[in-house]
Each structure stands twice: as structure tokens, then as C-alpha cells.
Coordinates of C-alpha atoms in Angstrom, one line a residue:
M1 CA 100.7 50.0 -37.2
K2 CA 102.7 47.6 -35.7
L3 CA 100.1 44.8 -36.7
Q4 CA 100.2 45.6 -40.2
Q5 CA 103.7 45.8 -40.3
N6 CA 103.5 42.0 -39.0
I7 CA 101.2 41.1 -41.3
R8 CA 103.2 42.4 -44.4
E9 CA 106.4 40.6 -43.2
N10 CA 104.1 37.4 -42.7
F11 CA 102.7 37.5 -45.9
E12 CA 106.3 38.5 -47.7
L13 CA 107.5 34.9 -45.8
A14 CA 104.7 33.4 -47.1
I15 CA 105.4 34.5 -50.2
D16 CA 109.2 33.5 -50.5
T17 CA 108.3 29.9 -49.2
V18 CA 106.1 29.2 -52.1
R19 CA 108.7 31.0 -54.8
E20 CA 111.1 28.5 -53.0
H21 CA 109.2 25.2 -53.6
K22 CA 107.1 26.3 -56.8
L23 CA 106.7 22.5 -57.9
R24 CA 105.8 21.2 -54.4
S25 CA 103.4 24.4 -53.8
F26 CA 101.5 23.5 -57.0
L27 CA 100.9 20.1 -56.1
A28 CA 99.7 21.2 -53.1
V29 CA 97.3 23.3 -54.2
L30 CA 96.2 21.3 -57.1
G31 CA 92.9 19.5 -55.7
V32 CA 92.0 23.2 -54.4
T33 CA 92.4 24.2 -58.0
I34 CA 90.1 21.5 -59.4
G35 CA 87.7 22.0 -56.4
V36 CA 87.5 26.1 -56.9
L37 CA 87.0 25.0 -60.9
L38 CA 84.3 22.5 -60.4
M39 CA 82.6 24.5 -58.0
I40 CA 82.4 28.0 -60.7
L41 CA 81.8 25.6 -63.3
V42 CA 78.8 24.0 -61.5
V43 CA 77.8 27.0 -60.4
V44 CA 77.3 29.6 -63.6
L45 CA 76.1 26.2 -65.7
V46 CA 73.0 25.8 -63.3
E47 CA 72.3 29.1 -63.3
G48 CA 72.9 29.5 -67.3
F49 CA 70.6 26.6 -67.5
R50 CA 67.8 28.0 -64.8
T51 CA 67.8 31.2 -66.6
T52 CA 67.8 29.6 -70.1
I53 CA 64.6 27.3 -69.0
Q54 CA 63.0 30.0 -66.8
D55 CA 63.1 32.1 -69.8
E56 CA 61.8 29.6 -72.1
I57 CA 58.8 29.1 -69.8
T58 CA 58.2 32.8 -69.3
S59 CA 58.3 33.1 -72.9
S60 CA 54.3 32.2 -73.4
G61 CA 53.6 35.5 -71.5
V62 CA 53.2 36.7 -67.8
N63 CA 49.3 36.4 -68.2
T64 CA 48.9 33.0 -69.4
A65 CA 47.7 29.8 -68.0
W66 CA 47.1 26.1 -69.0
A67 CA 44.8 23.8 -67.9
W68 CA 45.1 20.0 -68.7
R69 CA 43.7 17.1 -67.1
F70 CA 46.8 15.6 -65.6
N71 CA 48.8 17.0 -62.8
Q72 CA 51.7 19.2 -64.7
G73 CA 54.9 18.6 -63.4
P74 CA 57.2 15.2 -63.3
S75 CA 55.8 12.1 -63.7
N76 CA 58.3 9.7 -64.1
G77 CA 56.9 8.2 -67.1
R78 CA 54.0 7.1 -65.4
R79 CA 50.7 8.6 -64.3
P80 CA 48.9 7.4 -60.9
R81 CA 46.0 5.7 -61.6
E82 CA 43.7 8.0 -60.6
E83 CA 45.0 10.7 -62.7
R84 CA 44.7 8.3 -65.5
A85 CA 41.3 8.2 -64.3
R86 CA 40.3 11.4 -64.7
K87 CA 38.4 12.3 -68.1
P88 CA 39.5 14.8 -70.4
L89 CA 38.8 18.3 -70.5
T90 CA 36.9 19.1 -73.8
L91 CA 36.4 22.2 -76.5
E92 CA 33.0 22.7 -74.4
D93 CA 35.1 23.3 -71.2
G94 CA 37.2 26.0 -72.9
N95 CA 34.0 27.9 -74.1
A96 CA 32.6 27.7 -70.8
V97 CA 35.9 29.3 -69.3
L98 CA 35.9 32.0 -71.7
Q99 CA 32.0 32.7 -71.5
L100 CA 31.7 32.6 -67.7
C101 CA 34.9 34.2 -66.5
P102 CA 35.2 37.8 -66.9
A103 CA 39.2 38.0 -66.1
V104 CA 39.8 35.7 -69.0
K105 CA 40.7 37.4 -72.0
Q106 CA 41.2 35.0 -74.4
M107 CA 41.1 30.9 -74.6
T108 CA 42.5 28.6 -76.9
I109 CA 42.4 24.6 -77.2
A110 CA 45.0 22.6 -78.3
I111 CA 44.5 18.7 -79.4
Y112 CA 47.3 15.9 -79.5
N113 CA 47.8 12.8 -80.7
W114 CA 50.5 10.8 -78.8
Q115 CA 49.8 7.5 -80.0
K116 CA 52.4 7.1 -82.9
P117 CA 54.6 9.2 -84.5
H118 CA 53.8 11.9 -87.3
S119 CA 55.7 12.1 -90.2
V120 CA 55.5 15.3 -92.7
R121 CA 56.9 14.4 -96.3
Y122 CA 57.8 16.5 -99.3
Q123 CA 58.7 14.7 -102.7
N124 CA 61.3 12.6 -101.2
N125 CA 62.4 14.5 -98.2
E126 CA 60.5 13.4 -94.7
V127 CA 60.8 14.4 -91.0
Q128 CA 59.3 13.7 -87.8
G129 CA 56.9 16.1 -86.2
D130 CA 57.5 15.6 -82.4
E131 CA 55.4 18.3 -81.7
F132 CA 51.5 17.5 -83.8
R133 CA 48.8 19.3 -82.8
G134 CA 45.4 21.1 -83.6
T135 CA 44.5 24.7 -82.0
F136 CA 42.4 27.3 -82.8
A137 CA 43.3 30.9 -84.6
T138 CA 43.7 32.1 -81.1
Y139 CA 46.8 30.4 -80.3
P140 CA 49.5 32.9 -80.8
E141 CA 47.6 35.5 -79.0
V142 CA 47.7 33.1 -76.2
D143 CA 51.0 31.8 -76.2
S144 CA 53.2 34.8 -77.2
S145 CA 56.1 32.6 -77.9
E146 CA 54.6 31.6 -81.7
F147 CA 56.4 34.4 -84.0
M148 CA 56.1 33.8 -87.5
K149 CA 59.3 33.6 -89.8
R150 CA 57.5 33.4 -92.7
G151 CA 53.8 33.6 -93.6
R152 CA 51.2 33.8 -91.6
F153 CA 49.2 31.3 -89.1
F154 CA 45.9 29.5 -90.2
T155 CA 42.8 32.2 -89.6
E156 CA 39.6 31.2 -88.0
A157 CA 37.4 30.6 -91.2
E158 CA 40.1 28.2 -92.1
N159 CA 39.1 26.1 -89.1
T160 CA 35.9 26.4 -89.2
H161 CA 35.9 25.4 -92.9
R162 CA 38.3 22.2 -91.9
E163 CA 40.8 23.5 -94.4
N164 CA 43.7 21.2 -94.7
V165 CA 46.8 24.3 -94.1
I166 CA 49.2 23.8 -92.3
V167 CA 52.3 26.1 -89.9
I168 CA 55.3 24.6 -89.3
G169 CA 58.3 24.7 -87.3
E170 CA 61.6 26.4 -88.7
D171 CA 64.0 23.1 -88.6
V172 CA 60.9 21.0 -90.5
A173 CA 60.9 23.6 -93.2
T174 CA 64.7 23.5 -93.4
A175 CA 64.4 19.8 -93.7
L176 CA 62.0 19.2 -96.0
F177 CA 62.7 22.7 -98.5
P178 CA 66.0 24.5 -99.9
T179 CA 64.9 27.5 -98.0
L180 CA 62.3 29.1 -95.9
D181 CA 60.4 30.9 -98.3
D182 CA 60.4 27.8 -100.7
A183 CA 58.1 25.9 -98.1
L184 CA 54.9 28.7 -98.5
G185 CA 52.2 27.4 -101.2
K186 CA 53.7 23.8 -100.8
E187 CA 51.8 20.5 -100.1
V188 CA 52.9 18.2 -98.0
L189 CA 52.1 15.2 -96.6
V190 CA 51.0 14.5 -93.0
D191 CA 50.6 10.8 -92.0
G192 CA 49.3 10.5 -95.4
S193 CA 47.0 13.3 -95.6
S194 CA 47.9 16.7 -98.1
F195 CA 48.0 20.1 -96.3
M196 CA 49.4 23.4 -97.8
V197 CA 51.9 25.3 -95.8
V198 CA 50.6 29.0 -95.3
G199 CA 53.7 29.5 -92.4
V200 CA 56.8 28.9 -90.8
F201 CA 57.5 29.4 -87.3
E202 CA 60.4 31.2 -86.0
K203 CA 62.4 29.0 -84.1
P204 CA 62.8 30.0 -80.2
V205 CA 65.9 31.6 -79.0
G206 CA 67.5 30.0 -76.7
G207 CA 66.9 26.3 -75.8
I208 CA 68.1 23.3 -73.3
G209 CA 70.7 22.3 -75.5
T210 CA 72.5 22.4 -79.4
N211 CA 70.4 19.5 -80.4
D212 CA 66.9 21.1 -80.0
Q213 CA 65.1 21.4 -83.1
D214 CA 61.9 23.1 -83.8
R215 CA 59.6 20.3 -84.9
R216 CA 56.0 22.1 -84.3
V217 CA 53.3 20.9 -86.8
V218 CA 50.4 22.9 -86.2
I219 CA 47.1 22.3 -87.8
P220 CA 43.3 23.6 -87.4
Y221 CA 41.9 22.3 -84.4
H222 CA 38.5 21.0 -86.5
T223 CA 40.8 19.7 -89.2
F224 CA 42.5 17.7 -86.5
T225 CA 39.1 16.0 -85.4
K226 CA 38.1 15.0 -88.8
I227 CA 41.6 13.5 -89.7
F228 CA 41.7 11.8 -86.1
P229 CA 38.1 11.4 -84.3
A230 CA 39.9 9.3 -81.7
S231 CA 41.7 12.0 -80.3
F232 CA 40.9 13.7 -77.0
E233 CA 44.0 14.7 -75.2
V234 CA 43.0 18.5 -74.9
F235 CA 44.9 21.4 -73.4
I236 CA 43.2 24.6 -72.2
G237 CA 45.3 27.6 -72.6
I238 CA 43.7 30.8 -70.6
L239 CA 44.8 34.4 -71.3
A240 CA 44.0 36.7 -68.6
Y241 CA 43.7 40.7 -68.4
P242 CA 46.9 42.4 -67.4
G243 CA 47.0 41.9 -64.0
K244 CA 44.1 39.6 -63.6
L245 CA 46.0 36.5 -63.8
D246 CA 45.1 34.9 -60.3
T247 CA 41.8 36.1 -60.7
A248 CA 41.4 34.2 -64.0
V249 CA 42.8 31.0 -62.6
D250 CA 39.9 31.0 -59.9
Q251 CA 37.5 31.6 -61.9
A252 CA 38.3 28.9 -64.1
R253 CA 39.1 26.3 -61.8
E254 CA 35.4 27.1 -60.4
V255 CA 33.9 26.8 -64.1
L256 CA 35.6 23.8 -64.2
R257 CA 34.8 21.7 -61.5
R258 CA 31.6 22.7 -61.8
R259 CA 31.3 21.6 -65.3
R260 CA 33.4 17.9 -64.4
N261 CA 31.0 17.7 -61.1
V262 CA 33.8 17.8 -58.3
P263 CA 32.6 17.5 -54.8
Y264 CA 33.3 20.6 -52.4
D265 CA 35.3 18.9 -50.5
K266 CA 37.4 16.7 -53.4
P267 CA 40.5 18.3 -54.9
D268 CA 40.5 19.1 -58.1
D269 CA 40.9 16.3 -61.4
F270 CA 42.8 18.6 -63.0
S271 CA 45.5 20.9 -63.0
I272 CA 46.0 24.4 -64.1
Q273 CA 49.4 25.9 -64.3
T274 CA 50.6 29.5 -64.4
N275 CA 54.3 30.4 -65.8
A276 CA 55.0 31.3 -62.4
E277 CA 53.9 28.6 -60.8
A278 CA 56.2 26.4 -63.9
V279 CA 59.6 28.4 -62.9
Q280 CA 59.0 28.1 -59.3
Q281 CA 58.5 24.1 -59.6
F282 CA 61.8 23.9 -62.0
N283 CA 63.7 26.1 -59.2
D284 CA 62.9 23.7 -56.4
I285 CA 63.9 20.9 -58.6
I286 CA 67.0 22.4 -60.3
G287 CA 68.2 23.9 -56.5
G288 CA 67.9 20.2 -55.1
V289 CA 70.1 18.9 -58.3
A290 CA 72.4 21.9 -57.7
L291 CA 72.9 21.0 -53.9
V292 CA 73.8 17.5 -54.6
I293 CA 76.5 18.4 -57.4
V294 CA 78.2 21.3 -55.0
V295 CA 78.3 18.6 -52.7
L296 CA 80.3 16.4 -54.6
S297 CA 82.6 19.2 -55.9
S298 CA 83.6 19.9 -52.7
I299 CA 85.4 16.7 -52.3
G300 CA 88.1 18.4 -54.3
L301 CA 88.2 21.3 -52.1
L302 CA 88.9 18.7 -49.1
I303 CA 91.1 16.8 -50.7
G304 CA 93.2 19.7 -51.7
G305 CA 92.9 21.0 -48.4
I306 CA 94.1 17.5 -47.0
G307 CA 96.8 18.2 -49.1
V308 CA 98.1 21.2 -48.4
M309 CA 97.9 20.6 -44.7
N310 CA 100.0 17.5 -45.3
I311 CA 102.4 19.7 -46.9
M312 CA 102.5 22.7 -44.5
L313 CA 103.1 19.7 -41.9
V314 CA 106.2 18.9 -43.6
S315 CA 107.2 22.4 -44.0
V316 CA 107.1 23.0 -40.4
T317 CA 109.4 19.8 -39.6
E318 CA 111.6 21.1 -41.9
R319 CA 112.1 24.9 -41.2
T320 CA 112.1 24.1 -37.3
R321 CA 115.4 25.6 -36.7
E322 CA 114.0 28.2 -38.6
I323 CA 111.2 28.5 -36.0
G324 CA 113.7 28.6 -33.1
V325 CA 115.9 30.8 -34.3
R326 CA 112.9 33.4 -35.1
K327 CA 111.6 32.6 -31.4
A328 CA 115.0 33.5 -30.1
I329 CA 115.2 36.8 -31.7
G330 CA 111.6 38.0 -30.1
A331 CA 109.2 36.3 -32.4
R332 CA 105.7 35.6 -30.3
S333 CA 104.0 32.3 -30.6
R334 CA 101.0 34.3 -32.5
D335 CA 103.7 35.2 -35.1
I336 CA 104.7 32.2 -35.9
T337 CA 101.2 31.0 -36.2
W338 CA 99.9 33.4 -38.3
Q339 CA 103.3 33.3 -40.9
F340 CA 102.2 29.4 -41.5
L341 CA 98.3 30.5 -41.7
F342 CA 99.0 33.4 -44.2
E343 CA 101.6 30.4 -45.9
A344 CA 98.6 28.1 -46.3
M345 CA 96.2 30.5 -47.3
T346 CA 98.6 32.1 -49.9
L347 CA 98.7 28.4 -51.6
T348 CA 94.8 27.9 -51.3
G349 CA 94.3 31.4 -52.2
T350 CA 96.9 31.1 -55.6
G351 CA 95.0 27.6 -56.1
G352 CA 91.5 29.6 -55.9
I353 CA 92.8 32.1 -58.5
I354 CA 93.9 29.7 -61.1
G355 CA 90.6 27.5 -60.8
I356 CA 88.8 31.0 -61.2
L357 CA 90.5 31.9 -64.4
V358 CA 90.0 28.5 -66.0
G359 CA 86.8 28.0 -65.0
S360 CA 86.1 31.4 -66.6
G361 CA 87.4 30.4 -69.5
V362 CA 85.9 27.3 -70.0
V363 CA 82.3 29.1 -69.3
L364 CA 83.2 31.9 -72.2
L365 CA 83.4 28.8 -74.6
V366 CA 79.7 27.3 -73.1
P367 CA 77.6 29.9 -75.5
E368 CA 79.7 29.1 -78.3
V369 CA 78.9 25.5 -78.3
S370 CA 75.5 25.7 -77.0
S371 CA 72.4 27.9 -76.3
L372 CA 72.7 28.3 -72.3
K373 CA 73.1 31.7 -71.0
A374 CA 76.4 30.8 -69.0
V375 CA 78.0 34.2 -67.6
V376 CA 80.6 34.6 -64.9
S377 CA 79.1 36.8 -62.1
L378 CA 81.4 38.7 -59.6
W379 CA 79.2 36.6 -56.7
A380 CA 80.5 33.5 -58.1
V381 CA 84.1 34.6 -58.4
I382 CA 84.2 36.1 -55.0
L383 CA 82.4 32.3 -53.5
G384 CA 85.4 30.8 -55.1
F385 CA 88.3 32.8 -53.9
T386 CA 86.6 32.7 -50.1
V387 CA 86.1 29.1 -50.7
S388 CA 89.8 28.6 -51.7
V389 CA 91.2 31.0 -49.0
G390 CA 88.7 29.8 -46.1
I391 CA 90.3 25.9 -46.8
G392 CA 93.8 27.5 -46.5
L393 CA 92.8 29.1 -43.3
L394 CA 91.1 25.5 -42.0
F395 CA 93.6 23.1 -42.9
G396 CA 96.6 25.3 -41.9
V397 CA 95.4 25.8 -38.1
W398 CA 97.0 22.5 -36.9
P399 CA 100.6 22.8 -38.7
A400 CA 100.6 26.5 -37.6
T401 CA 99.7 25.6 -33.8
K402 CA 102.1 22.9 -33.9
A403 CA 104.9 25.6 -35.1
A404 CA 104.0 28.2 -32.5
R405 CA 104.2 25.5 -29.5
L406 CA 107.6 24.6 -30.3
N407 CA 110.5 25.1 -27.8
P408 CA 113.5 27.6 -29.1
V409 CA 115.7 25.9 -27.1
E410 CA 115.1 22.5 -28.4
A411 CA 114.3 23.9 -31.9
L412 CA 118.0 25.8 -32.5
R413 CA 119.2 22.1 -31.4
Y414 CA 116.9 20.4 -34.1
E415 CA 119.0 19.0 -37.3

């Protein structure tokens, strides 16, 4: 009971001191406020960015894997010589995977031509198709993120007969036509070749930023190879039976190694990546970036802590006589210590609360200006408040110890 009373008295003294010196107290905790604000923003935005990208990666399905001749992941703009020397995957490789791998339910091929940008034109309107590819009718089955907004996807018969049909992204359709419905059945020009629009993709939900646009332009695989016979860059999409993705990947790897004559003691000269692996790879990257940003944002907390310690040292000097009076009437050294520690923690805790409130307000605006999923979680609030109070405890130790060690007789004589 006595301990609780002492704590309450010390807390009340700390609050009174903060009230008496409002401006000085605010300036003292400004650094802590900014530090906590930055910490809340960093934690929430990084988590929101991670969640958004993870949802996008996994949107193509949990039973899907992708094979390519290059190692998938960051390339820093240039592939190693060994990767560039690899022979591309082929349509025959994909067919072999489908036929020889019992765990593979379906397969699709996507072929690209990245030698130049591809323009899509309708009358006087023109737009660049950033993701121009040829593929099979099985593509939407393998990649479950491909949803139709209007119309349909092309059929395997249209692919086999090399029909000039096309499915375009929602933003491409919006740029070319007054409405999405107007796009269906219209003839558009892609690099000078005429195609009839049979479908419009639905724009994926979520994105990295507000400038993300759905500029997909997809035509049948055999039509693509007819128009661009020199194209060779192929992705193989693999859809496994439920619960058999790892088995399907192992089987596909064995088939591709055998077809590409890879020696048993040599690594793969291709890559197969599942969505789970892509998410883990991304988390590793974003985790390192987040750590660096958090360390940088902690500089604000450090500056705020130094400011609080400086103010507390000034406060100890100003209240030397008060400390002497308290000691003369029976206050113990630990009572004085806790008085100043509580004062320091009250200052930084107040700064932390302000930082949390301001940071939360800023975070609430993020979904309004971008597609990031930004929500202030309870653990981020607890972390921000705990860190702010901890800063006060850490940087208040020296001033509190200095106050507790004052000699009461000399303190009473202090002018």
C-alpha cells in the first residue's frame, strides 16, 4: 500500500512539473514524438507493402509454379554470363512436363518479345502494352489471377488456327475506347497487325502504387509465333493437383533436367519457383530494408532522449532547494530517484502518445491515395508507447541519480 502511495505521489509530482513548463516539456519531447511517428509509419507502411505484394504474388494460386531459363529474383539489371548462355525452355518442354508428371494437373506456356515496346492502336488512340505475350487457352486455369471484366478468353481452337484475336487489360481498354463494352468485337492494331478484341481483363485488386496500370495484351501462342517467329523467351506455368505442389515441382525438375541433358552433379540450368518461395524471397528482401529504415528512424528517438536528459539535468539544478526540503522532511534517495524517473517517462510517454496519434492519422490517409493495405495494428501502438517510455527511463537515469545524491544540507543552502 505504501509503495503504491509513493508511486502515485511521484507520478503526480511529475505531472505537475510538466504542466508548469508546457513549452519546455513540449520541446523536450519533440524528438521523441518525431521518432515514434516515424517508427509507426515505417512499421505500418512496410507491413502494408509486404501484405500487398504477398497478396499479389499468391493471387495466381497456391498450387502454381513457374519455370524459366533464368534464376527468378532480383538481377540488378544484368544476368550472369552462365545464365545468359542457357538455352531457352520450349513448348516441347512444357508438353513433356504435362505428360510425364503425374502430379501436374495442367500446363501452360507464355512467350514474350521484349526486343521493343509494343503499341496497341484503335483509330486515333494509342497505348503501350507493357505485358505483351502469347499463350494458350489454359492460361487462366493455371494463373487464377486472370479474371475477365468483359467478354471471354480465347479458345484452344483459335490458338490452333492462329486466329487474330486478343484479350486486353482494363486500362488498355479504357485508354482506347469510351467504355469497356465498346471494346468487344472491335479491331485493334498491335505493331501493325489487326486483332479482334474478344475480352477485357479485370484489373487486379491492389498494387504497388497509384501509377500501376493493367496494360496486359494477350494473344494466342501460335498467332504470336506466326507474327514474331524469332521470339523464344518462354515461361512454363505448372498447375499441380491440390496438396501435390512440391511433388509436381520435383517431377517437373527431373523431366527438365533430363530433357536439357544436365549432368547429375551439376545444378539446374533453369529455375522453378512457387508462389510460396517468391513470398519468402520477397520477405527476406523487405526485412533487410525495413531493418535499415527502423535504425535510421531510431536516430530521432536518440535525439529526443538526449533532449529529455538535458532538460532533466536543468530541472535538477533548478529544483535543488526543493530536493533538499524533501530530504529534510524524510524523503529517501530512492523517492527522489523515482520522482525524476517518472517525470522523464511522463515526458517521453506523452511524446509517444502524440506520435502514435499523428502517425495513425497519417496511416489512415494512405489507402485513400494508394492501393497499399495500411492498418495500424495493436502491436505497433504498444511498441511505439513502450519504446517512448523506455527512452525516458534510459535517459532519465543520470539526472535522477544526480538528484538523489544531493546532500540535503548543501541543497538547502543552494540559492
